Coordinates of N, CA and C in Angstrom, one line a residue:
M1 N 85.8 -19.5 -130.8 CA 86.1 -18.6 -131.9 C 87.0 -17.4 -131.4
S2 N 86.7 -16.9 -130.2 CA 87.4 -15.7 -129.8 C 88.8 -16.0 -129.6
S3 N 89.2 -17.1 -129.1 CA 90.6 -17.6 -128.9 C 91.3 -17.5 -130.2
S4 N 90.7 -18.1 -131.2 CA 91.4 -18.2 -132.6 C 91.6 -16.7 -133.2
T5 N 90.5 -15.9 -133.0 CA 90.7 -14.6 -133.5 C 91.7 -13.8 -132.8
S6 N 91.7 -14.0 -131.5 CA 92.8 -13.2 -130.7 C 94.1 -13.6 -131.1
A7 N 94.3 -15.0 -131.4 CA 95.6 -15.4 -131.7 C 96.0 -14.9 -133.1
I8 N 95.1 -14.8 -134.0 CA 95.4 -14.3 -135.4 C 95.7 -12.7 -135.2
S9 N 95.0 -12.0 -134.4 CA 95.3 -10.6 -134.2 C 96.6 -10.3 -133.7
S10 N 97.0 -11.2 -132.7 CA 98.3 -11.1 -132.2 C 99.4 -11.3 -133.2
D11 N 99.3 -12.3 -134.0 CA 100.2 -12.7 -135.2 C 100.2 -11.5 -136.2
V12 N 99.1 -10.9 -136.4 CA 99.1 -9.8 -137.3 C 99.8 -8.6 -136.7
A13 N 99.7 -8.3 -135.4 CA 100.4 -7.3 -134.7 C 102.0 -7.5 -134.8
E14 N 102.3 -8.8 -134.6 CA 103.7 -9.1 -134.7 C 104.3 -8.9 -136.1
L15 N 103.5 -9.3 -137.1 CA 103.9 -9.1 -138.4 C 104.0 -7.6 -138.8
K16 N 103.1 -6.8 -138.2 CA 103.2 -5.3 -138.5 C 104.4 -4.8 -137.8
D17 N 104.7 -5.2 -136.7 CA 105.9 -4.8 -135.9 C 107.2 -5.2 -136.8
M18 N 107.2 -6.4 -137.3 CA 108.4 -6.9 -138.0 C 108.5 -6.0 -139.3
V19 N 107.3 -5.7 -139.9 CA 107.4 -4.8 -141.3 C 107.9 -3.5 -140.9
K20 N 107.5 -2.9 -139.7 CA 107.9 -1.5 -139.3 C 109.4 -1.6 -139.2
A21 N 110.0 -2.7 -138.4 CA 111.3 -2.7 -138.1 C 112.2 -2.9 -139.4
L22 N 111.6 -3.7 -140.4 CA 112.3 -3.9 -141.7 C 112.4 -2.5 -142.3
L23 N 111.3 -1.8 -142.4 CA 111.3 -0.5 -143.1 C 112.2 0.5 -142.4
L24 N 112.3 0.5 -141.2 CA 113.2 1.4 -140.5 C 114.7 1.0 -140.8
D25 N 115.0 -0.3 -140.9 CA 116.3 -0.7 -141.2 C 116.7 -0.3 -142.5
K26 N 115.8 -0.4 -143.5 CA 116.1 0.0 -144.9 C 116.3 1.5 -145.0
K27 N 115.5 2.2 -144.3 CA 115.7 3.6 -144.4 C 117.0 4.2 -143.7
N28 N 117.4 3.4 -142.6 CA 118.7 3.7 -141.9 C 119.9 3.4 -142.8
Q29 N 119.7 2.2 -143.5 CA 120.9 1.7 -144.3 C 120.9 2.5 -145.6
S30 N 119.8 2.7 -146.3 CA 120.0 3.4 -147.5 C 118.8 4.5 -147.6
P31 N 119.1 5.7 -147.0 CA 118.1 6.7 -147.0 C 117.9 7.4 -148.4
S32 N 118.9 7.4 -149.2 CA 118.8 8.0 -150.4 C 118.0 7.2 -151.5
T33 N 117.9 5.9 -151.3 CA 117.3 5.0 -152.3 C 115.8 4.9 -152.0
T34 N 115.3 5.1 -150.7 CA 113.9 4.8 -150.4 C 113.1 6.0 -151.0
P35 N 113.5 7.3 -150.8 CA 112.5 8.2 -151.4 C 112.5 8.4 -152.9
A36 N 113.5 7.7 -153.5 CA 113.5 7.9 -155.1 C 112.2 7.3 -155.7
P37 N 111.8 6.2 -155.3 CA 110.7 5.6 -156.1 C 109.5 6.4 -155.9
F38 N 109.3 7.1 -154.7 CA 108.0 7.9 -154.4 C 108.1 9.2 -155.3
K39 N 109.4 9.8 -155.6 CA 109.6 10.9 -156.3 C 109.2 10.5 -157.8
A40 N 109.6 9.3 -158.3 CA 109.3 8.9 -159.6 C 107.8 8.8 -159.9
V41 N 107.2 8.2 -158.8 CA 105.7 8.0 -159.0 C 104.8 9.3 -158.9
E42 N 105.3 10.4 -158.2 CA 104.5 11.5 -157.9 C 104.1 12.2 -159.2
P43 N 105.2 12.4 -160.1 CA 104.8 13.2 -161.4 C 103.8 12.4 -162.2
N44 N 103.8 11.1 -162.2 CA 102.8 10.2 -162.9 C 101.4 10.6 -162.4
C45 N 101.3 10.7 -161.0 CA 100.0 11.0 -160.5 C 99.6 12.4 -160.9

């Protein structure tokens, strides 16, 4: 069981790294479009 859980945790870590890289790429490519959705959501809250 420990071997399977460790494999899953490593896969999750890789997925998290990929997501972080994608988010960074999006921010670098279009920095003006990323904060817009958050600004639109803040007043509603």
